[in-house]
XYZ file of C-alpha atoms in Angstrom:
654
model
C 27.582 138.432 211.949
C 28.103 137.687 208.277
C 31.377 138.722 206.948
C 33.164 137.720 203.746
C 31.369 135.329 201.444
C 32.815 133.251 198.616
C 30.786 133.389 195.424
C 30.583 129.924 193.918
C 29.624 128.763 190.462
C 25.910 128.910 189.744
C 23.905 125.999 188.375
C 25.540 125.750 185.015
C 24.106 128.541 182.918
C 26.346 128.204 179.948
C 26.517 130.614 177.077
C 28.893 131.064 174.184
C 29.244 134.069 171.914
C 30.444 133.542 168.376
C 29.780 134.907 164.940
C 28.974 131.326 163.804
C 26.562 129.328 166.005
C 27.614 126.003 167.408
C 26.913 122.812 165.522
C 23.439 121.499 166.305
C 23.768 118.486 168.563
C 22.213 115.215 167.506
C 19.689 113.250 169.533
C 15.991 113.455 170.340
C 14.739 117.036 170.401
C 11.759 117.669 172.682
C 10.988 120.967 170.928
C 8.724 120.780 167.867
C 9.485 123.151 164.982
C 12.391 124.616 166.896
C 13.941 125.913 163.674
C 10.663 127.447 162.377
C 11.275 125.781 159.002
C 7.577 124.942 158.607
C 6.990 128.590 157.762
C 4.573 129.076 160.631
C 4.684 128.959 164.427
C 2.671 125.799 165.122
C 2.812 124.443 167.850
C 4.367 127.604 169.352
C 2.086 130.246 170.853
C 2.898 133.888 170.140
C 1.836 137.298 171.380
C 2.945 140.646 172.704
C 2.020 144.270 173.178
C 4.833 145.612 171.006
C 4.276 143.387 167.980
C 3.468 139.773 167.170
C 6.529 137.682 166.247
C 6.955 136.759 162.586
C 8.814 134.121 160.537
C 11.638 135.672 158.514
C 14.408 134.653 156.143
C 16.620 137.634 156.927
C 18.853 135.625 159.304
C 18.961 131.915 160.116
C 21.350 129.329 161.529
C 19.309 126.181 160.889
C 17.829 126.029 157.418
C 16.503 129.218 155.839
C 14.074 130.641 158.398
C 14.035 131.984 161.938
C 11.560 133.731 164.251
C 11.825 137.456 164.818
C 10.561 138.819 168.121
C 9.820 142.520 167.951
C 10.209 144.573 164.818
C 12.924 146.895 163.446
C 12.099 150.392 164.616
C 13.747 153.785 164.508
C 15.743 154.793 167.612
C 13.040 157.022 169.049
C 11.023 156.620 172.209
C 8.607 153.676 172.331
C 6.158 152.348 174.890
C 7.057 149.568 177.309
C 5.941 146.145 176.145
C 6.895 142.672 174.962
C 6.915 140.367 171.929
C 7.080 136.653 172.789
C 6.930 133.009 171.706
C 6.350 129.987 173.954
C 6.065 126.191 173.747
C 5.234 123.584 176.411
C 7.329 120.414 176.610
C 7.549 117.405 178.933
C 11.058 116.497 180.115
C 11.150 112.734 180.720
C 13.003 111.144 183.597
C 14.923 109.093 181.019
C 16.814 112.248 180.001
C 19.805 112.002 182.325
C 20.984 115.524 181.510
C 18.372 117.566 179.645
C 19.712 120.781 178.219
C 18.051 123.700 176.472
C 20.063 125.094 173.557
C 19.062 127.933 171.254
C 20.590 130.472 168.873
C 19.647 134.131 169.146
C 20.687 137.386 167.528
C 19.854 140.654 169.261
C 19.573 143.909 167.340
C 18.932 146.855 169.636
C 18.759 150.631 169.693
C 19.170 150.780 173.451
C 21.134 149.486 176.429
C 20.087 146.454 178.459
C 18.608 148.513 181.289
C 15.986 149.832 178.838
C 15.546 146.972 176.353
C 16.432 143.280 176.688
C 15.956 139.724 175.412
C 14.862 137.087 177.918
C 14.551 133.311 178.150
C 12.413 131.870 180.945
C 10.938 128.597 182.177
C 7.286 128.710 183.214
C 4.852 126.230 184.681
C 1.582 125.039 183.137
C -0.202 128.136 184.465
C 2.314 130.521 182.961
C 4.009 131.345 186.265
C 7.741 131.949 186.024
C 9.871 129.152 187.423
C 13.233 130.599 186.471
C 14.723 133.403 184.391
C 17.448 131.642 182.458
C 18.782 134.598 180.518
C 18.469 138.352 180.339
C 20.717 139.802 177.669
C 21.228 142.998 175.726
C 23.772 145.673 174.912
C 25.645 146.585 178.102
C 28.488 149.005 177.283
C 30.705 150.411 180.054
C 29.982 153.921 178.784
C 26.234 153.502 179.010
C 25.778 154.979 175.516
C 23.381 153.242 173.110
C 24.179 152.580 169.441
C 21.241 152.625 166.981
C 20.507 149.207 165.418
C 23.466 147.585 167.151
C 23.750 144.011 165.883
C 25.109 141.681 168.586
C 25.451 138.802 166.107
C 24.511 135.179 166.664
C 24.997 133.819 170.153
C 24.201 130.460 171.713
C 22.405 129.889 175.000
C 22.813 126.577 176.839
C 21.075 125.752 180.112
C 21.027 122.607 182.213
C 17.401 121.605 182.903
C 18.163 118.589 185.100
C 16.149 120.138 187.941
C 13.002 119.815 185.798
C 13.240 116.108 184.852
C 9.802 114.525 184.972
C 8.054 117.910 184.697
C 6.053 119.714 182.022
C 7.436 123.216 181.536
C 6.935 126.074 179.116
C 9.867 127.511 177.187
C 9.269 131.255 176.970
C 11.288 133.771 174.928
C 10.608 137.495 174.698
C 12.041 140.874 173.805
C 11.056 143.637 176.159
C 11.056 147.406 176.289
C 11.660 147.686 180.024
C 10.182 151.186 180.400
C 8.210 153.759 178.474
C 10.768 155.708 176.478
C 12.885 152.707 175.451
C 14.416 153.066 171.987
C 13.494 149.590 170.778
C 14.865 146.051 170.388
C 14.239 143.025 168.137
C 15.763 139.544 168.229
C 16.056 136.584 165.855
C 15.522 133.130 167.417
C 16.481 129.837 165.794
C 17.445 126.191 166.402
C 15.634 125.826 169.740
C 16.131 122.326 171.132
C 16.014 120.374 174.376
C 18.160 117.259 174.160
C 19.805 114.713 176.435
C 23.356 115.993 176.846
C 24.606 112.939 178.713
C 25.727 111.398 175.416
C 27.077 114.550 173.742
C 30.164 116.671 174.358
C 30.062 120.406 173.666
C 32.804 122.897 174.608
C 31.736 125.263 177.360
C 32.382 128.964 177.786
C 30.948 130.745 180.822
C 29.042 133.995 180.524
C 29.997 136.880 182.751
C 27.780 139.707 183.947
C 28.756 142.244 181.329
C 28.523 139.958 178.313
C 29.986 136.911 176.671
C 33.482 135.672 175.993
C 33.812 136.587 172.299
C 35.757 134.762 169.614
C 36.056 138.058 167.820
C 35.238 141.669 168.580
C 32.090 142.604 166.639
C 31.917 145.991 165.039
C 28.713 147.993 165.388
C 26.490 147.373 162.373
C 23.149 148.856 161.495
C 20.048 147.509 159.841
C 18.623 151.010 159.547
C 19.641 153.568 156.949
C 20.915 156.630 158.731
C 19.470 159.974 157.654
C 21.738 162.953 158.067
C 20.288 165.677 160.249
C 21.695 169.187 160.229
C 22.700 170.370 163.673
C 22.775 174.034 164.430
C 26.100 174.873 166.037
C 27.585 178.086 167.282
C 30.218 179.332 169.672
C 29.422 182.360 171.817
C 32.334 184.641 172.501
C 30.825 187.170 174.920
C 32.525 190.377 175.920
C 31.868 191.744 179.391
C 31.991 195.382 180.441
C 32.403 195.567 184.194
C 31.792 198.703 186.215
C 34.137 199.937 187.597
C 36.469 197.078 186.582
C 37.958 196.704 183.078
C 36.281 194.744 180.280
C 36.907 191.013 180.451
C 36.669 188.458 177.664
C 35.939 184.790 178.295
C 36.240 181.997 175.776
C 34.189 178.866 176.378
C 36.015 175.538 176.290
C 34.792 172.060 175.415
C 34.077 169.672 178.267
C 35.857 166.362 177.635
C 33.719 163.216 177.567
C 34.454 161.223 180.748
C 35.678 157.641 180.461
C 33.541 155.154 182.367
C 35.467 153.712 185.314
C 34.232 151.225 187.873
C 33.731 152.821 191.282
C 31.528 152.586 194.374
C 28.108 154.264 194.285
C 25.322 154.643 196.834
C 22.296 152.591 195.762
C 18.742 153.547 196.801
C 17.819 151.011 199.470
C 14.371 149.459 199.926
C 14.907 149.208 203.702
C 16.323 151.091 206.670
C 16.977 147.902 208.648
C 20.442 146.474 209.239
C 21.652 144.429 206.256
C 24.147 142.020 207.746
C 25.355 140.073 204.718
C 25.300 139.860 200.913
C 26.196 137.024 198.538
C 26.149 136.937 194.745
C 25.634 134.246 192.138
C 27.885 134.107 189.081
C 25.014 135.282 186.846
C 24.830 138.615 188.697
C 21.784 137.852 190.844
C 22.142 137.734 194.605
C 20.725 137.747 198.125
C 21.107 140.024 201.129
C 19.823 139.343 204.649
C 19.392 141.330 207.840
C 17.420 142.131 210.962
C 13.840 140.992 211.661
C 13.852 138.308 208.974
C 14.873 140.712 206.209
C 15.636 138.991 202.890
C 16.387 141.029 199.769
C 16.717 139.610 196.261
C 18.746 141.207 193.449
C 17.467 140.209 189.994
C 20.270 141.898 188.076
C 18.460 145.240 188.039
C 17.292 146.144 191.532
C 16.974 144.948 195.125
C 13.466 143.968 196.261
C 12.238 142.523 199.579
C 11.376 138.804 199.565
C 7.831 138.810 200.892
C 7.510 135.187 202.009
C 10.328 135.203 204.550
C 9.946 132.176 206.878
C 11.265 133.840 210.053
C 11.284 137.071 212.013
C 14.673 136.264 213.551
C 17.685 138.411 212.754
C 19.516 136.846 209.820
C 23.282 136.874 210.286
C 24.724 135.449 207.072
C 23.829 134.135 203.631
C 25.754 131.855 201.297
C 24.860 131.394 197.605
C 25.533 128.083 195.887
C 23.787 128.956 192.612
C 20.828 130.933 191.347
C 18.671 128.012 192.515
C 20.206 127.302 195.920
C 21.270 129.388 198.899
C 21.616 129.032 202.679
C 21.231 131.478 205.561
C 21.689 131.368 209.349
C 20.032 133.376 212.102
C 20.747 134.944 215.462
C 18.620 132.259 217.122
C 20.629 129.377 215.699
C 18.217 128.513 212.874
C 19.048 127.453 209.327
C 17.202 128.650 206.200
C 17.412 127.067 202.747
C 16.409 128.463 199.342
C 15.413 125.572 197.061
C 15.001 127.507 193.826
C 11.398 128.461 194.553
C 11.205 129.829 198.086
C 13.019 130.163 201.403
C 12.238 127.409 203.930
C 13.206 127.066 207.570
C 15.204 123.948 208.433
C 14.814 124.548 212.164
C 17.412 125.268 214.867
C 20.909 123.807 214.584
C 22.244 124.827 217.997
C 21.252 123.022 221.224
C 20.356 126.091 223.288
C 19.537 128.613 220.582
C 23.071 129.989 220.333
C 23.321 132.522 217.538
C 24.964 131.419 214.297
C 27.177 134.149 212.864
C 28.483 132.815 209.558
C 28.154 130.006 207.035
C 30.421 128.801 204.231
C 30.104 125.817 201.881
C 32.526 124.482 199.264
C 31.631 125.133 195.600
C 30.906 121.428 194.992
C 28.513 121.360 197.958
C 30.270 118.383 199.535
C 31.298 120.087 202.781
C 30.694 123.258 204.728
C 30.555 124.897 208.151
C 28.448 127.259 210.249
C 29.818 128.930 213.411
C 28.492 131.129 216.192
C 28.209 131.974 219.870
C 30.023 130.020 222.610
C 32.252 128.410 220.028
C 29.391 126.467 218.445
C 30.411 124.757 215.174
C 28.076 122.868 212.812
C 29.382 120.739 209.921
C 27.692 120.077 206.560
C 28.518 116.754 204.876
C 26.799 117.444 201.557
C 23.362 116.300 202.665
C 22.940 116.916 206.419
C 24.145 119.300 209.135
C 25.883 117.889 212.235
C 26.606 119.692 215.507
C 30.247 119.360 216.523
C 30.397 118.196 220.134
C 31.658 120.896 222.459
C 34.451 118.656 223.679
C 35.892 118.774 220.160
C 35.753 122.574 219.948
C 38.863 124.209 221.472
C 37.191 127.504 222.432
C 34.099 128.944 224.058
C 34.576 132.344 222.408
C 32.002 133.574 219.902
C 33.104 132.764 216.358
C 32.185 135.416 213.803
C 33.410 133.926 210.525
C 34.383 130.629 208.912
C 35.995 129.794 205.580
C 36.237 126.300 204.063
C 39.275 125.812 201.827
C 38.617 122.104 201.210
C 36.934 119.158 202.910
C 40.056 118.806 205.062
C 40.987 122.443 205.685
C 39.048 125.364 207.144
C 39.602 128.479 209.272
C 37.378 130.238 211.824
C 37.920 133.505 213.747
C 36.193 135.274 216.613
C 36.375 137.165 219.902
C 39.583 137.650 221.880
C 41.826 137.146 218.854
C 40.618 133.538 218.450
C 41.869 131.752 215.322
C 40.841 128.102 214.797
C 42.192 125.754 212.137
C 40.479 122.581 210.929
C 42.768 119.868 209.538
C 43.325 116.145 209.957
C 39.714 115.740 211.033
C 39.769 118.137 213.996
C 39.824 121.768 215.135
C 42.803 123.272 216.958
C 43.221 126.705 218.518
C 45.804 128.178 216.184
C 46.181 131.370 218.217
C 47.223 129.288 221.256
C 49.511 127.047 219.226
C 51.290 129.943 217.505
C 52.825 132.303 220.104
C 53.683 134.845 217.413
C 49.982 135.693 217.150
C 49.659 138.468 219.691
C 46.218 140.061 219.480
C 43.167 140.247 221.686
C 41.110 142.106 219.097
C 37.765 140.765 217.960
C 38.352 139.161 214.575
C 35.385 139.590 212.253
C 36.221 137.870 208.985
C 38.626 135.471 207.292
C 39.057 134.586 203.635
C 41.581 132.404 201.838
C 42.809 132.188 198.258
C 43.894 128.567 198.215
C 45.611 126.954 201.169
C 48.324 129.523 201.892
C 47.211 133.013 200.818
C 44.613 134.756 202.966
C 43.634 137.634 205.254
C 41.867 138.203 208.572
C 40.259 141.527 209.563
C 39.113 142.797 212.948
C 38.689 145.601 215.443
C 40.791 148.778 215.425
C 42.015 148.246 211.871
C 43.414 144.760 212.544
C 44.662 143.175 209.306
C 46.494 139.830 209.402
C 48.035 138.038 206.430
C 48.680 134.307 206.207
C 52.231 133.664 205.088
C 53.922 130.233 205.125
C 51.756 128.906 207.932
C 52.018 132.068 210.050
C 49.465 134.857 210.557
C 51.306 138.210 210.538
C 49.685 141.439 211.741
C 50.003 144.466 209.445
C 51.709 147.312 211.368
C 50.747 150.099 211.251
C 47.192 149.505 210.052
C 45.855 151.664 207.195
C 42.887 152.697 209.409
C 42.196 152.503 213.130
C 38.450 151.900 212.857
C 36.923 148.403 212.978
C 37.072 146.342 209.779
C 34.231 143.836 209.468
C 34.358 142.145 206.062
C 36.586 140.869 203.249
C 36.168 140.081 199.558
C 39.273 138.773 197.789
C 39.268 138.141 194.036
C 42.966 137.462 193.501
C 46.277 137.840 195.340
C 46.490 141.383 193.998
C 42.859 142.476 194.189
C 40.445 142.699 197.087
C 38.270 144.973 199.204
C 37.569 145.274 202.920
C 34.663 147.103 204.556
C 34.092 148.405 208.049
C 32.904 151.017 210.486
C 32.034 154.579 209.452
C 31.463 153.490 205.868
C 35.122 152.596 205.367
C 36.175 150.746 202.205
C 39.783 149.666 201.671
C 41.264 148.416 198.409
C 44.052 145.829 198.279
C 46.409 145.850 195.270
C 48.712 143.027 196.311
C 51.087 145.375 198.143
C 49.051 147.611 200.447
C 45.558 148.352 201.704
C 44.364 151.854 200.766
C 41.190 153.457 202.167
C 38.907 155.462 199.894
C 36.672 158.377 200.824
C 33.546 157.062 202.616
C 30.229 157.294 200.760
C 28.151 156.692 203.889
C 28.462 157.079 207.639
C 26.811 153.704 208.222
C 28.969 150.754 209.217
C 29.499 148.378 206.297
C 29.124 144.801 207.544
C 29.657 142.714 204.402
C 31.081 142.945 200.895
C 31.041 140.549 197.929
C 32.497 140.806 194.431
C 31.997 139.074 191.085
C 34.781 140.983 189.349
C 36.836 144.146 189.882
C 33.948 146.072 188.307
C 30.984 144.272 189.872
C 30.047 143.855 193.519
C 28.092 145.074 196.539
C 28.702 146.262 200.081
C 25.918 146.359 202.692
C 25.512 147.533 206.247
C 23.593 149.366 208.914
C 20.573 151.583 208.208
C 19.918 149.676 204.985
C 23.205 150.752 203.405
C 23.664 149.425 199.854
C 26.754 150.329 197.825
C 27.272 149.221 194.238
C 30.667 148.440 192.763
C 30.052 149.215 189.106
C 29.387 152.083 186.752
C 27.543 155.329 187.283
C 24.928 154.690 184.607
C 23.810 151.520 186.448
C 22.575 153.498 189.442
C 18.839 154.216 189.163
C 17.668 157.802 189.289
C 15.476 158.596 192.288
C 12.991 161.435 191.794
C 11.020 162.186 194.982
C 8.051 163.734 193.159
C 7.680 161.193 190.372
C 8.263 157.495 189.744
C 8.192 157.772 185.955
C 10.980 156.009 184.064
C 10.330 157.860 180.817
C 13.105 159.715 179.092
C 13.523 163.490 179.277
C 12.484 165.254 176.045
C 15.113 165.361 173.331
C 16.426 168.881 172.535
C 15.440 170.133 169.087
C 18.876 171.585 168.407
C 22.176 171.874 170.211
C 24.863 174.514 170.215
C 28.405 173.197 169.772
C 31.573 175.268 169.277
C 32.148 175.213 165.513
C 31.120 178.656 164.228
C 31.497 182.056 165.797
C 29.192 184.750 167.019
C 29.517 187.539 169.539
C 27.482 188.618 172.481
C 27.894 191.719 174.654
C 27.129 191.711 178.340
C 27.098 194.767 180.575
C 27.435 193.982 184.273
C 26.866 196.531 186.990
C 28.303 194.940 190.161
C 31.989 195.071 190.930
C 33.556 191.627 190.849
C 36.841 189.892 190.459
C 37.687 186.705 188.631
C 37.298 185.533 185.080
C 33.740 184.678 184.161
C 33.265 181.582 182.014
C 29.891 181.470 180.238
C 28.355 178.091 179.562
C 25.354 177.148 177.469
C 22.827 174.985 179.291
C 20.467 172.983 177.013
C 16.880 172.577 178.095
C 17.407 168.855 178.690
C 19.986 166.106 178.553
C 19.576 162.950 176.422
C 18.846 159.893 178.577
C 21.821 157.994 177.203
C 24.283 160.280 178.960
C 25.775 158.880 182.178
C 23.798 159.781 185.268
C 25.637 161.949 187.782
C 25.126 161.164 191.449
C 23.232 163.738 193.438
C 25.385 166.385 195.102
C 24.580 169.263 197.396
C 26.203 172.631 196.673
C 25.581 176.077 198.037
C 25.108 178.861 195.515
C 24.585 182.568 195.875
C 23.713 185.210 193.322
C 24.853 188.829 193.793
C 22.417 191.656 193.358
C 21.491 193.046 190.939
C 21.037 190.324 188.301
C 21.864 191.817 184.883
C 20.356 190.626 181.633
C 22.023 189.823 178.340
C 20.775 190.171 174.821
C 22.847 188.070 172.417
C 22.649 188.027 168.640
C 23.793 184.714 167.183
C 24.549 184.591 163.491
C 24.843 181.064 162.135
C 27.528 180.040 159.664
C 27.004 180.214 155.931
C 25.582 176.697 155.862
C 22.505 177.877 157.741
C 19.731 180.015 156.413
C 18.058 181.469 159.520
C 19.535 184.028 161.879
C 18.500 183.433 165.475
C 18.244 186.219 168.033
C 17.609 184.590 171.404
C 17.297 186.421 174.674
C 19.341 185.005 177.534
C 19.439 185.704 181.250
C 22.756 185.669 183.060
C 22.756 184.525 186.687
C 26.043 185.072 188.481
C 27.343 182.490 190.930
C 30.009 183.252 193.552
C 32.652 182.074 191.065
C 31.272 184.443 188.424
C 30.268 181.694 186.001
C 27.236 183.062 184.121
C 24.746 180.427 182.926
C 23.003 181.287 179.665
C 19.599 179.701 179.259
C 18.305 180.047 175.692
C 14.615 180.540 175.176
């Protein structure tokens, strides 16, 4: 069973954000007219359903011109579509380290989930080989800023995998869905050079953006037009029979601050998902029963259709966006080579199940473990079965963690703890009499050679301290704990039975309220605000922000925005409304104004189930609203008041 996976560095996808682009490297450039200084696109090809790219002198980093993909538009709803440029190049074998470098400047009215800029590699037939970059405005609050200028940024990507191949460089801006508010991007200084002779400082990109040299302020290319907004505050008076008249004053609802949390994600499967592993660029893989393989492209989880096996997949380990490994319950090994998953055949002599796999970030060593104490070693190129005489246990091993080529840990049934050092495995639980547990141990993870944790049945939590594994007493929960994800000595999560999630702050483990009843079998994190937990019945839990969770509408699959309200009432002027209620009630009613729709940019609230009841009879309210002196019209809407058990009338304006 797959438990606890280390996320390792992806194939170097290097990006740097700065207000001034990096100096253009010297050397042969395989891209023709990469700076668009000829004044036309030749030999680039262009197209798109949004608009055709144009040459512009508005912004540039190399010379006076650049290409603009998309066009400046007002922040209103637009159709889904693209605007793109592409050029085919041949990468010679003589380029020891070919690298794609380009400058780009995104200006967007929307957030990345609705509008984005992309860089891809395609083959001669236009089929995507790899998505190198998907970028856009990704604020924690989820609120878009009209004409937000993200300034010049630099993309750098190692293309060594494609030496000797002809590939197409493809750049596009995309409205992801109907209803997107629009995006346009300036592209300049596109080059593919041999980096083996050139040194350039490197800054890694994280999932939520780039490492900035300065904090850009929102700027706008569009001239804002002031729009009058009708505002009013209703101060209703209520005459209750036979109770006295009550007066309620509405209060403003504070804007919530976006905070990372766990959210239930709509799953594409109801099968057991046994493991999840993420790449540093935010993509990832999950595996499970009956050959299930799911791929996360940064937006959603989708089934991988060309799975090479129907065996139950136990664990997955990601090396980069172009390489991953998985093991199965029949002892087989699967390898993702950047294009597809391939079976490497069985590793165990009698089909013993493999339960976990872990490989060092440099790919020079790794281990897989499983039933009957089977252990398989990876030497950087081939897998070797460790002879049973060299394995000091016949217990099933559920997890393994490689600290270095010379140090590793494995745990399993009956409280088994194995340590690899000095070229051999020893039974640490036998050698250390202070370890007194017979619990099944499900996962182990280390932070360096000395700091680490083990989790197991009945809330077992064991910490490694100065060469000794110490059991935490009493445990924070008494249910089984199956998986670990440690980011730092003071930050980690554990997952287990009954949907349990426990947070570690460096001092104690604290459970949070379960979001699912399904057992959570694996958890992986990229940062404190980015990660996934998976489990039985297709359970998928996101560690992130509420606005990232897609909205599921059973009766419609449309991704269009709800209509924008024509005017909104906000509490700045005064008006009065009288309400006469017949039923006898207690409590202080608080009227609220419910607009006919909510703008799409507001954070999405997770679905909740509440019981409501309305007393009989249902009175009606006629309210006269007089606008302030700055408004000419006087509106007289009719509103219906529906009473809930808490006596909170809801006024729906018509």
